[in-house]
Amino acid sequence: MQSLGDWRRTHYSRQVKPDMDSEKVTLMGWIHEIRDLGGIIFLLLRDRDGVTQITAPSKKVSKELIEEIRKLRKESVVAVKGTVQESGKAPGGVEIIPEEIELLNQSQQPLPLDPTEKVRAEIDTRLDSRFLDLRKHSVNSIFKIKSRMLHSVRLFLEEQEFIEINTPKLVASATEGGTELFPITYFEREAFLGQSPQLYKQMMMATSLDKVYEIAPIFRAEEHDTLRHLNEAISIDVEVAFADQEDVMILLEEMVAQAIKDVKENCGEELETIGVELEVPETPFPRLEYAEVVDLVNAKGVNLRYGEDLSRAAEKAIGEVMDGYYFISDWPSEIKPFYVMPRPENPQVSLAFDLMYRDLEISSGAMRVHLHDLLVERIKSKGLNPDSFNRYLAAFQYGMPPHAGWGLGAERFTMCLTGARNIRETVLFPRDRRRLTP
RNA sequence: GCCCUGGUGGUGUAGGGGCUAUCAUGUGGGCCUGUCGAGCCCACGACUCGGGUUCAAAUCCCGGCCAGGGCGCCA
């Protein structure tokens, strides 16, 4: 096996164009395919986002080099120095006549799956050999899109003068109720992996930083086993002081629309690779009240009582009516967490909202309770013990402004951007009920 | 956690009590100077595990493990 030495890549595949005829280039990548026709050998060299044909006719290339090419195996890593040749017969109208080929690392055979996608592999097989799966442009395009989306989200929030924060992922409390937590050993004590930055970002509202965001993993020990749940996911969390639910709904829809526009403008190749035509939604997004949704769902023949959370059947029913992005607001206080503000004039209804895309919930948020005594009352009414929230509650006793915020699931949003039907497609190394490796 | 379905070469599959276990792709070798899902020839490579029924089990039955789908759970 050879080292790089003074070889360096001069171009990526995609940058090699017909108008570069007779230029010398150095490409580095993986052997995608070898077609040996005897007197002429075609090598397809693949790199991060393209494939270039290396053509070795016996008349133009030395015997020694031909022999070396014959030793190459699929998915081996090579560096090729050669001359660009314009050719109507080559894919993309351009090929490279090699002068030197350096084998940087030979690949073993047979491969655990087929990166050329002639034979498809199941998701389980693919995730076991994810490094190889990710060499497929159709697969790595999803992550280029996810990256661009996160970049766009950061740009948007930074422009609005949000401050990026980092809250702890090792937490003491298992008493928040709701979701199951992953217990861990913290020296001589038990601790947990954080399920949400919720309580921390709210405490930030009492610090005068006013507008904060965090993009970080959340951990949930639920034994769910569906195409849209993960046990480790990335949450895009925002909290804003001196704002109400309507303010942060506008922020959310503007951010989502902007991210979609950004991805559409900057990820054209990737979207084409995965066959997705993105539509930038118009703002404001449609807004439905929970009570309307109950009626709509029942009209569709799916039984849903007022006060119940949306069942999967209910989500699907409403998803058939609402095609794109839309909000559901005015949820019953009873099915929303303690920190959600009840409507002052009608406390049975809360100032909470969900952002949906068709039948998929991608975000939920609310105006929060900023009044200490009301918060304690709400904690009690949820059957929780206020004593275990002392450090959180203290932030509400010395000047907590009214505030609102939301959390947006990065993977679920990526599903919307890429059309992925399985959320595992949007995570490099997903963690689900059974999978903990690689 | 519940329900349904499945587990056959490296990958993806056909078969569904007894024949040399099908096909594609792949891998190894050979032929071929314009391939682009290259083509042609030769070879290689598999029945999830444990128990049971049977003269005989990849096939039927029971259980485990694993996977796919649906649901539930998801402050």
Short mmCIF file of C-alpha atoms (C1' of nucleotides) in Angstrom, two decimals:
data_model
loop_
_atom_site.label_atom_id
_atom_site.label_comp_id
_atom_site.label_asym_id
_atom_site.label_seq_id
_atom_site.Cartn_x
_atom_site.Cartn_y
_atom_site.Cartn_z
CA MET A 1 0.00 0.00 0.00
CA GLN A 2 1.31 3.39 -0.97
CA SER A 3 1.30 6.72 0.79
CA LEU A 4 0.21 10.05 -0.65
CA GLY A 5 3.76 11.37 -0.99
CA ASP A 6 3.60 14.66 -2.83
CA TRP A 7 0.45 13.69 -4.70
CA ARG A 8 -2.49 16.01 -4.13
CA ARG A 9 -5.88 16.13 -5.75
CA THR A 10 -6.20 18.94 -8.30
CA HIS A 11 -9.88 18.40 -9.17
CA TYR A 12 -13.00 16.61 -8.10
CA SER A 13 -14.79 14.52 -10.73
CA ARG A 14 -17.50 17.05 -11.14
CA GLN A 15 -14.97 19.78 -11.96
CA VAL A 16 -13.50 17.91 -14.93
CA LYS A 17 -15.17 19.45 -17.97
CA PRO A 18 -14.78 18.96 -21.73
CA ASP A 19 -13.27 22.44 -22.13
CA MET A 20 -10.28 21.32 -20.07
CA ASP A 21 -9.02 19.19 -22.97
CA SER A 22 -5.29 18.24 -22.67
CA GLU A 23 -4.99 19.66 -19.13
CA LYS A 24 -3.10 17.55 -16.60
CA VAL A 25 -5.14 16.60 -13.59
CA THR A 26 -4.83 14.46 -10.48
CA LEU A 27 -7.99 12.79 -9.19
CA MET A 28 -8.40 10.74 -6.04
CA GLY A 29 -11.24 8.47 -5.12
CA TRP A 30 -12.69 4.96 -5.26
CA ILE A 31 -12.89 2.48 -8.11
CA HIS A 32 -16.60 2.49 -8.90
CA GLU A 33 -16.44 0.05 -11.84
CA ILE A 34 -13.90 -1.60 -14.09
CA ARG A 35 -14.78 -2.53 -17.67
CA ASP A 36 -11.92 -4.36 -19.27
CA LEU A 37 -12.53 -4.79 -23.02
CA GLY A 38 -9.09 -6.23 -23.73
CA GLY A 39 -7.51 -3.56 -25.87
CA ILE A 40 -9.11 -0.78 -23.85
CA ILE A 41 -9.97 -0.51 -20.18
CA PHE A 42 -12.54 1.83 -18.71
CA LEU A 43 -12.18 2.69 -15.04
CA LEU A 44 -14.88 4.66 -13.31
CA LEU A 45 -13.42 6.76 -10.53
CA ARG A 46 -15.90 8.01 -7.94
CA ASP A 47 -15.35 10.78 -5.40
CA ARG A 48 -17.57 12.79 -3.06
CA ASP A 49 -20.10 13.87 -5.64
CA GLY A 50 -19.21 12.59 -9.05
CA VAL A 51 -17.81 9.86 -11.30
CA THR A 52 -15.18 10.33 -13.99
CA GLN A 53 -14.17 7.84 -16.64
CA ILE A 54 -10.50 6.93 -16.82
CA THR A 55 -9.85 5.44 -20.26
CA ALA A 56 -6.77 3.31 -20.88
CA PRO A 57 -6.39 2.28 -24.53
CA SER A 58 -3.45 -0.11 -25.02
CA LYS A 59 -2.10 2.10 -27.79
CA LYS A 60 -1.81 5.17 -25.60
CA VAL A 61 -0.97 3.70 -22.20
CA SER A 62 2.11 1.73 -21.19
CA LYS A 63 1.95 -2.05 -20.72
CA GLU A 64 3.08 -1.65 -17.11
CA LEU A 65 0.21 0.71 -16.34
CA ILE A 66 -2.29 -1.65 -18.03
CA GLU A 67 -0.99 -4.46 -15.82
CA GLU A 68 -1.41 -2.28 -12.72
CA ILE A 69 -4.93 -1.36 -13.72
CA ARG A 70 -5.80 -5.05 -14.11
CA LYS A 71 -4.83 -5.59 -10.46
CA LEU A 72 -7.29 -2.98 -9.18
CA ARG A 73 -10.42 -4.12 -7.35
CA LYS A 74 -13.75 -2.37 -6.93
CA GLU A 75 -13.87 0.19 -4.11
CA SER A 76 -10.10 0.36 -3.81
CA VAL A 77 -8.73 3.86 -3.23
CA VAL A 78 -6.60 5.26 -6.01
CA ALA A 79 -4.94 8.44 -7.16
CA VAL A 80 -4.76 9.02 -10.92
CA LYS A 81 -2.57 11.47 -12.79
CA GLY A 82 -3.55 11.94 -16.39
CA THR A 83 -4.60 14.14 -19.26
CA VAL A 84 -8.14 15.35 -19.81
CA GLN A 85 -9.57 14.39 -23.17
CA GLU A 86 -12.74 15.69 -24.65
CA SER A 87 -14.69 12.82 -26.18
CA GLY A 88 -18.19 12.48 -27.47
CA LYS A 89 -18.01 8.78 -26.65
CA ALA A 90 -17.29 9.30 -22.94
CA PRO A 91 -20.00 9.87 -20.33
CA GLY A 92 -20.25 13.60 -19.74
CA GLY A 93 -18.21 14.19 -22.90
CA VAL A 94 -14.90 13.95 -21.06
CA GLU A 95 -12.45 11.28 -19.94
CA ILE A 96 -8.95 11.02 -18.56
CA ILE A 97 -6.06 9.21 -20.20
CA PRO A 98 -3.96 8.00 -17.26
CA GLU A 99 -0.21 8.43 -17.01
CA GLU A 100 0.27 7.21 -13.46
CA ILE A 101 -2.01 5.40 -11.06
CA GLU A 102 -1.21 5.06 -7.38
CA LEU A 103 -3.07 2.36 -5.46
CA LEU A 104 -3.52 3.96 -2.04
CA ASN A 105 -5.45 1.11 -0.45
CA GLN A 106 -6.85 -2.09 -1.93
CA SER A 107 -10.40 -3.09 -0.99
CA GLN A 108 -11.23 -6.60 0.10
CA GLN A 109 -13.74 -8.66 -1.86
CA PRO A 110 -16.57 -9.46 -1.86
CA LEU A 111 -18.14 -6.22 -0.67
CA PRO A 112 -20.84 -6.31 2.03
CA LEU A 113 -23.18 -4.42 -0.29
CA ASP A 114 -23.19 -3.07 -3.82
CA PRO A 115 -22.32 0.66 -4.02
CA THR A 116 -23.29 0.77 -7.70
CA GLU A 117 -26.87 -0.05 -6.63
CA LYS A 118 -27.43 -2.71 -9.30
CA VAL A 119 -28.72 -4.89 -6.51
CA ARG A 120 -30.47 -3.01 -3.77
CA ALA A 121 -29.78 -3.78 -0.11
CA GLU A 122 -32.13 -3.66 2.84
CA ILE A 123 -31.83 -0.83 5.35
CA ASP A 124 -30.51 -3.19 8.01
CA THR A 125 -27.71 -4.45 5.76
CA ARG A 126 -26.95 -0.89 4.73
CA LEU A 127 -26.73 0.40 8.28
CA ASP A 128 -24.40 -2.44 9.26
CA SER A 129 -22.00 -1.25 6.54
CA ARG A 130 -22.95 2.39 6.67
CA PHE A 131 -19.48 3.67 5.62
CA LEU A 132 -19.91 1.83 2.32
CA ASP A 133 -23.60 2.73 2.00
CA LEU A 134 -22.65 6.40 2.35
CA ARG A 135 -20.41 6.21 -0.71
CA LYS A 136 -23.60 6.15 -2.77
CA HIS A 137 -24.45 9.62 -3.97
CA SER A 138 -28.14 8.88 -3.39
CA VAL A 139 -27.37 8.29 0.27
CA ASN A 140 -24.80 10.98 1.00
CA SER A 141 -26.96 13.60 -0.74
CA ILE A 142 -29.33 13.36 2.23
CA PHE A 143 -26.53 14.44 4.56
CA LYS A 144 -25.38 17.26 2.34
CA ILE A 145 -28.97 18.53 2.41
CA LYS A 146 -29.19 18.08 6.19
CA SER A 147 -25.92 19.97 6.59
CA ARG A 148 -27.15 22.82 4.41
CA MET A 149 -30.42 22.98 6.32
CA LEU A 150 -28.57 23.26 9.66
CA HIS A 151 -26.28 25.88 8.18
CA SER A 152 -29.27 27.86 6.97
CA VAL A 153 -30.97 27.60 10.35
CA ARG A 154 -27.85 28.96 12.05
CA LEU A 155 -27.53 31.81 9.56
CA PHE A 156 -31.17 32.73 10.03
CA LEU A 157 -31.02 32.73 13.82
CA GLU A 158 -27.66 34.50 13.97
CA GLU A 159 -29.00 37.23 11.69
CA GLN A 160 -31.80 37.72 14.20
CA GLU A 161 -29.19 38.05 16.93
CA PHE A 162 -29.85 34.76 18.64
CA ILE A 163 -27.14 33.45 20.92
CA GLU A 164 -26.09 29.83 20.53
CA ILE A 165 -26.03 28.02 23.84
CA ASN A 166 -24.95 24.60 25.08
CA THR A 167 -26.90 23.00 27.89
CA PRO A 168 -25.94 19.85 29.81
CA LYS A 169 -26.81 16.44 28.46
CA LEU A 170 -26.03 14.75 31.77
CA VAL A 171 -28.94 15.57 34.05
CA ALA A 172 -29.99 14.65 37.56
CA SER A 173 -33.72 14.65 37.38
CA ALA A 174 -35.94 11.81 36.31
CA THR A 175 -38.98 13.49 37.75
CA GLU A 176 -40.10 15.65 34.86
CA GLY A 177 -42.58 12.98 33.92
CA GLY A 178 -43.48 12.02 30.40
CA THR A 179 -40.86 10.28 28.39
CA GLU A 180 -38.59 7.54 29.69
CA LEU A 181 -34.96 8.50 30.26
CA PHE A 182 -31.75 6.58 29.80
CA PRO A 183 -30.20 6.08 33.24
CA ILE A 184 -26.43 6.32 33.53
CA THR A 185 -23.91 6.09 36.34
CA TYR A 186 -22.58 9.47 37.46
CA PHE A 187 -19.83 8.58 39.92
CA GLU A 188 -21.67 7.30 42.99
CA ARG A 189 -25.05 8.58 41.82
CA GLU A 190 -27.61 7.80 39.20
CA ALA A 191 -28.05 10.37 36.44
CA PHE A 192 -29.77 10.49 33.07
CA LEU A 193 -29.23 11.52 29.49
CA GLY A 194 -31.16 14.70 28.74
CA GLN A 195 -34.48 14.27 26.98
CA SER A 196 -34.76 17.96 26.07
CA PRO A 197 -33.05 21.28 26.84
CA GLN A 198 -36.47 22.67 27.79
CA LEU A 199 -35.88 23.60 31.42
CA TYR A 200 -32.40 24.99 30.73
CA LYS A 201 -33.41 27.19 27.83
CA GLN A 202 -36.24 28.55 29.96
CA MET A 203 -33.79 29.37 32.74
CA MET A 204 -31.80 31.28 30.12
CA MET A 205 -34.79 33.60 29.81
CA ALA A 206 -34.03 34.87 33.31
CA THR A 207 -30.48 35.83 32.33
CA SER A 208 -31.21 38.74 29.93
CA LEU A 209 -29.73 36.91 26.93
CA ASP A 210 -33.30 37.06 25.59
CA LYS A 211 -32.94 35.02 22.37
CA VAL A 212 -31.17 31.69 22.53
CA TYR A 213 -30.92 28.56 20.44
CA GLU A 214 -29.33 25.18 20.74
CA ILE A 215 -28.79 22.45 18.17
CA ALA A 216 -27.95 19.31 20.08
CA PRO A 217 -28.82 15.66 20.68
CA ILE A 218 -31.75 14.60 22.80
CA PHE A 219 -32.16 11.11 24.22
CA ARG A 220 -35.42 9.28 24.77
CA ALA A 221 -35.69 5.77 26.14
CA GLU A 222 -39.04 5.04 24.57
CA GLU A 223 -39.44 1.60 23.08
CA HIS A 224 -41.02 3.00 19.98
CA ASP A 225 -40.44 1.17 16.79
CA THR A 226 -41.66 3.24 13.87
CA LEU A 227 -40.34 4.94 10.75
CA ARG A 228 -40.38 8.34 12.47
CA HIS A 229 -38.88 7.81 15.93
CA LEU A 230 -35.30 7.65 17.15
CA ASN A 231 -33.79 7.16 20.58
CA GLU A 232 -31.13 9.75 19.80
CA ALA A 233 -32.09 12.72 17.68
CA ILE A 234 -31.00 16.28 17.03
CA SER A 235 -33.30 18.98 18.32
CA ILE A 236 -33.22 22.57 17.09
CA ASP A 237 -34.40 24.47 20.15
CA VAL A 238 -35.27 28.13 20.42
CA GLU A 239 -36.48 30.26 23.33
CA VAL A 240 -37.35 33.97 23.18
CA ALA A 241 -38.03 36.37 26.05
CA PHE A 242 -40.63 39.14 25.84
CA ALA A 243 -42.42 37.16 23.14
CA ASP A 244 -45.62 35.17 22.87
CA GLN A 245 -46.61 32.04 20.95
CA GLU A 246 -47.59 34.01 17.85
CA ASP A 247 -44.15 35.69 17.73
CA VAL A 248 -42.32 32.38 17.80
CA MET A 249 -44.70 30.76 15.31
CA ILE A 250 -43.79 33.50 12.86
CA LEU A 251 -40.13 32.95 13.64
CA LEU A 252 -40.51 29.22 13.06
CA GLU A 253 -42.38 29.46 9.77
CA GLU A 254 -39.98 32.07 8.42
CA MET A 255 -37.02 29.92 9.41
CA VAL A 256 -38.49 26.78 7.86
CA ALA A 257 -39.39 28.56 4.62
CA GLN A 258 -35.94 30.13 4.45
CA ALA A 259 -34.18 26.81 5.02
CA ILE A 260 -36.22 25.18 2.26
CA LYS A 261 -35.42 28.05 -0.09
CA ASP A 262 -31.74 27.81 0.82
CA VAL A 263 -31.63 24.03 0.23
CA LYS A 264 -33.45 24.41 -3.07
CA GLU A 265 -30.97 27.06 -4.21
CA ASN A 266 -27.80 25.37 -2.99
CA CYS A 267 -28.45 21.66 -3.19
CA GLY A 268 -29.72 21.37 -6.75
CA GLU A 269 -27.47 18.43 -7.62
CA GLU A 270 -28.31 16.56 -4.44
CA LEU A 271 -32.05 17.08 -4.87
CA GLU A 272 -31.78 15.85 -8.43
CA THR A 273 -29.79 12.82 -7.32
CA ILE A 274 -32.52 11.78 -4.92
CA GLY A 275 -35.31 12.83 -7.28
CA VAL A 276 -36.89 15.50 -5.11
CA GLU A 277 -38.54 18.65 -6.37
CA LEU A 278 -38.73 21.05 -3.42
CA GLU A 279 -41.42 23.65 -3.20
CA VAL A 280 -40.81 26.71 -1.03
CA PRO A 281 -43.94 27.11 1.10
CA GLU A 282 -45.61 30.45 1.37
CA THR A 283 -45.81 32.16 4.74
CA PRO A 284 -47.76 32.47 6.89
CA PHE A 285 -48.53 28.76 7.12
CA PRO A 286 -52.17 27.77 7.53
CA ARG A 287 -53.27 27.71 11.15
CA LEU A 288 -55.80 25.24 12.49
CA GLU A 289 -57.11 25.15 16.01
CA TYR A 290 -57.12 21.82 17.79
CA ALA A 291 -60.93 21.89 18.02
CA GLU A 292 -61.19 22.28 14.23
CA VAL A 293 -58.82 19.36 13.78
CA VAL A 294 -61.02 17.16 15.97
CA ASP A 295 -64.02 18.00 13.77
CA LEU A 296 -62.05 17.46 10.56
CA VAL A 297 -60.76 14.11 11.72
CA ASN A 298 -64.19 12.92 12.80
CA ALA A 299 -65.63 14.09 9.49
CA LYS A 300 -63.07 11.81 7.86
CA GLY A 301 -64.49 8.88 9.79
CA VAL A 302 -61.68 8.62 12.33
CA ASN A 303 -62.91 8.67 15.90
CA LEU A 304 -61.23 11.33 18.04
CA ARG A 305 -62.65 12.80 21.24
CA TYR A 306 -61.93 16.39 22.23
CA GLY A 307 -59.16 16.23 24.80
CA GLU A 308 -57.32 13.28 23.27
CA ASP A 309 -53.91 13.58 21.69
CA LEU A 310 -53.81 12.86 17.96
CA SER A 311 -53.67 9.14 17.20
CA ARG A 312 -51.73 7.97 14.20
CA ALA A 313 -55.00 7.48 12.32
CA ALA A 314 -55.97 11.06 13.20
CA GLU A 315 -52.64 12.40 11.94
CA LYS A 316 -53.08 10.53 8.68
CA ALA A 317 -56.64 11.81 8.29
CA ILE A 318 -55.61 15.42 8.79
CA GLY A 319 -52.56 14.89 6.57
CA GLU A 320 -54.89 14.00 3.72
CA VAL A 321 -56.63 17.34 4.04
CA MET A 322 -53.56 19.49 4.69
CA ASP A 323 -50.94 18.97 2.03
CA GLY A 324 -47.97 21.08 3.16
CA TYR A 325 -46.83 22.82 6.33
CA TYR A 326 -49.45 23.97 8.82
CA PHE A 327 -49.87 24.76 12.50
CA ILE A 328 -52.24 23.21 14.99
CA SER A 329 -52.79 25.57 17.91
CA ASP A 330 -54.96 25.90 21.01
CA TRP A 331 -54.32 22.42 22.36
CA PRO A 332 -56.15 21.33 25.50
CA SER A 333 -54.03 22.25 28.53
CA GLU A 334 -54.51 18.78 29.90
CA ILE A 335 -52.44 17.04 27.24
CA LYS A 336 -49.66 19.61 27.20
CA PRO A 337 -46.73 19.79 29.64
CA PHE A 338 -46.73 21.84 32.85
CA TYR A 339 -44.62 24.67 31.44
CA VAL A 340 -47.18 25.53 28.76
CA MET A 341 -49.25 28.66 29.45
CA PRO A 342 -53.01 28.18 29.67
CA ARG A 343 -55.15 30.78 27.93
CA PRO A 344 -55.85 33.47 30.56
CA GLU A 345 -59.54 33.74 29.64
CA ASN A 346 -59.99 29.97 29.18
CA PRO A 347 -57.41 27.87 31.04
CA GLN A 348 -58.73 24.62 29.58
CA VAL A 349 -57.06 25.66 26.32
CA SER A 350 -53.32 26.31 26.09
CA LEU A 351 -51.10 28.62 24.10
CA ALA A 352 -49.32 25.63 22.57
CA PHE A 353 -48.84 24.78 18.90
CA ASP A 354 -47.43 22.01 16.74
CA LEU A 355 -45.93 22.50 13.32
CA MET A 356 -47.00 19.71 10.99
CA TYR A 357 -45.92 18.64 7.54
CA ARG A 358 -48.76 16.56 6.14
CA ASP A 359 -49.17 13.76 8.72
CA LEU A 360 -45.84 14.38 10.48
CA GLU A 361 -45.32 16.54 13.55
CA ILE A 362 -41.99 18.29 13.10
CA SER A 363 -42.05 20.89 15.87
CA SER A 364 -43.93 21.83 18.98
CA GLY A 365 -43.82 25.01 20.97
CA ALA A 366 -45.75 27.35 23.19
CA MET A 367 -45.97 30.44 25.23
CA ARG A 368 -44.52 29.33 28.55
CA VAL A 369 -45.65 29.86 32.11
CA HIS A 370 -43.40 32.60 33.52
CA LEU A 371 -45.30 33.08 36.81
CA HIS A 372 -43.79 31.09 39.65
CA ASP A 373 -46.98 30.28 41.55
CA LEU A 374 -48.88 29.23 38.45
CA LEU A 375 -45.94 27.03 37.44
CA VAL A 376 -45.94 25.29 40.83
CA GLU A 377 -49.66 24.76 40.54
CA ARG A 378 -49.25 23.30 37.05
CA ILE A 379 -46.46 20.96 38.20
CA LYS A 380 -48.69 19.69 41.00
CA SER A 381 -51.64 19.23 38.70
CA LYS A 382 -49.52 16.98 36.49
CA GLY A 383 -48.83 14.78 39.50
CA LEU A 384 -45.22 15.91 39.80
CA ASN A 385 -43.36 17.09 42.88
CA PRO A 386 -42.33 20.79 42.80
CA ASP A 387 -39.48 20.05 45.22
CA SER A 388 -37.59 18.24 42.51
CA PHE A 389 -37.74 21.37 40.35
CA ASN A 390 -36.24 23.74 42.95
CA ARG A 391 -33.29 24.91 40.86
CA TYR A 392 -35.53 25.47 37.86
CA LEU A 393 -38.25 27.19 39.85
CA ALA A 394 -35.76 29.57 41.47
CA ALA A 395 -35.24 31.21 38.09
CA PHE A 396 -38.91 32.20 38.19
CA GLN A 397 -38.69 33.97 41.56
CA TYR A 398 -36.23 36.76 40.73
CA GLY A 399 -37.42 38.33 37.50
CA MET A 400 -38.54 35.91 34.80
CA PRO A 401 -39.91 37.68 31.71
CA PRO A 402 -42.79 36.28 29.66
CA HIS A 403 -41.30 33.99 27.02
CA ALA A 404 -42.07 31.47 24.31
CA GLY A 405 -40.19 28.93 22.23
CA TRP A 406 -40.18 25.70 20.31
CA GLY A 407 -38.19 22.63 19.45
CA LEU A 408 -37.84 21.43 15.86
CA GLY A 409 -36.74 17.85 15.10
CA ALA A 410 -33.79 18.11 12.72
CA GLU A 411 -34.28 14.59 11.37
CA ARG A 412 -37.99 14.99 10.84
CA PHE A 413 -37.40 18.24 9.02
CA THR A 414 -34.76 16.47 6.93
CA MET A 415 -37.38 13.85 6.05
CA CYS A 416 -39.56 16.68 4.70
CA LEU A 417 -36.65 18.04 2.67
CA THR A 418 -35.55 14.74 1.19
CA GLY A 419 -38.75 12.71 1.00
CA ALA A 420 -37.17 10.01 3.18
CA ARG A 421 -39.85 7.62 4.40
CA ASN A 422 -37.67 6.13 7.13
CA ILE A 423 -36.16 8.55 9.65
CA ARG A 424 -33.11 6.26 9.88
CA GLU A 425 -32.22 7.42 6.37
CA THR A 426 -31.56 10.89 7.80
CA VAL A 427 -29.10 9.83 10.51
CA LEU A 428 -25.57 8.65 9.79
CA PHE A 429 -25.57 6.07 12.56
CA PRO A 430 -29.12 5.81 13.88
CA ARG A 431 -29.99 4.68 17.38
CA ASP A 432 -33.25 2.83 17.60
CA ARG A 433 -34.87 0.19 19.82
CA ARG A 434 -32.39 -2.49 18.75
CA ARG A 435 -29.51 -0.78 17.09
CA LEU A 436 -26.55 0.51 19.09
CA THR A 437 -23.81 -0.19 16.53
CA PRO A 438 -22.06 0.95 14.49
"C1'" G B 1 -45.20 -3.80 24.74
"C1'" C B 2 -49.12 -5.76 21.10
"C1'" C B 3 -50.57 -7.53 16.05
"C1'" C B 4 -49.12 -9.22 11.11
"C1'" U B 5 -45.19 -10.97 7.87
"C1'" G B 6 -40.53 -12.90 7.03
"C1'" G B 7 -35.17 -15.11 7.75
"C1'" U B 8 -32.16 -19.36 1.34
"C1'" G B 9 -24.58 -17.83 -1.60
"C1'" G B 10 -21.27 -11.26 -0.22
"C1'" U B 11 -26.04 -8.61 -1.94
"C1'" G B 12 -31.16 -9.09 -3.64
"C1'" U B 13 -34.36 -13.29 -4.64
"C1'" A B 14 -37.33 -18.21 -6.59
"C1'" G B 15 -38.86 -22.67 -4.41
"C1'" G B 16 -42.40 -24.51 0.07
"C1'" G B 17 -41.97 -32.71 2.57
"C1'" G B 18 -37.87 -36.67 -1.43
"C1'" C B 19 -34.33 -35.09 -7.62
"C1'" U B 20 -27.51 -31.83 -8.61
"C1'" A B 21 -31.87 -25.82 -4.31
"C1'" U B 22 -33.79 -21.13 -9.12
"C1'" C B 23 -32.44 -16.47 -11.03
"C1'" A B 24 -29.86 -11.83 -10.99
"C1'" U B 25 -25.80 -9.33 -9.22
"C1'" G B 26 -21.04 -10.37 -7.30
"C1'" U B 27 -16.25 -12.83 -6.75
"C1'" G B 28 -12.01 -15.61 -9.30
"C1'" G B 29 -10.22 -16.92 -14.21
"C1'" G B 30 -10.45 -16.50 -19.73
"C1'" C B 31 -11.87 -13.78 -24.55
"C1'" C B 32 -12.80 -9.01 -26.64
"C1'" U B 33 -10.25 -1.41 -28.70
"C1'" G B 34 -15.55 2.69 -27.11
"C1'" U B 35 -17.77 0.46 -22.61
"C1'" C B 36 -21.52 3.53 -20.10
"C1'" G B 37 -26.82 -1.83 -15.97
"C1'" A B 38 -21.02 -3.72 -21.46
"C1'" G B 39 -21.13 -8.72 -23.82
"C1'" C B 40 -19.63 -13.99 -24.18
"C1'" C B 41 -17.33 -18.64 -21.82
"C1'" C B 42 -15.74 -21.39 -17.27
"C1'" A B 43 -15.62 -21.73 -12.07
"C1'" C B 44 -16.99 -20.32 -6.83
"C1'" G B 45 -20.48 -19.44 -3.22
"C1'" A B 46 -26.47 -20.29 0.65
"C1'" C B 47 -31.41 -22.93 3.33
"C1'" U B 48 -31.26 -18.17 11.15
"C1'" C B 49 -30.59 -21.26 15.79
"C1'" G B 50 -32.58 -25.15 19.15
"C1'" G B 51 -36.19 -28.85 19.80
"C1'" G B 52 -40.21 -31.90 17.66
"C1'" U B 53 -43.21 -34.73 13.74
"C1'" U B 54 -41.63 -38.02 9.61
"C1'" C B 55 -38.62 -43.52 6.36
"C1'" A B 56 -37.28 -38.40 4.69
"C1'" A B 57 -37.49 -31.23 6.81
"C1'" A B 58 -34.88 -25.37 3.68
"C1'" U B 59 -40.18 -26.76 3.38
"C1'" C B 60 -44.78 -28.89 8.62
"C1'" C B 61 -45.18 -27.82 14.32
"C1'" C B 62 -43.17 -25.34 19.00
"C1'" G B 63 -39.66 -21.98 21.11
"C1'" G B 64 -35.51 -18.49 20.80
"C1'" C B 65 -32.85 -14.80 18.14
"C1'" C B 66 -32.94 -11.31 14.21
"C1'" A B 67 -35.43 -8.37 10.57
"C1'" G B 68 -39.61 -5.81 7.78
"C1'" G B 69 -44.50 -3.48 8.27
"C1'" G B 70 -48.59 -1.59 11.35
"C1'" C B 71 -50.01 0.24 16.15
"C1'" G B 72 -49.07 1.76 21.05
"C1'" C B 73 -45.72 4.61 23.93
"C1'" C B 74 -43.37 9.49 22.85
"C1'" A B 75 -43.83 15.98 29.77
#
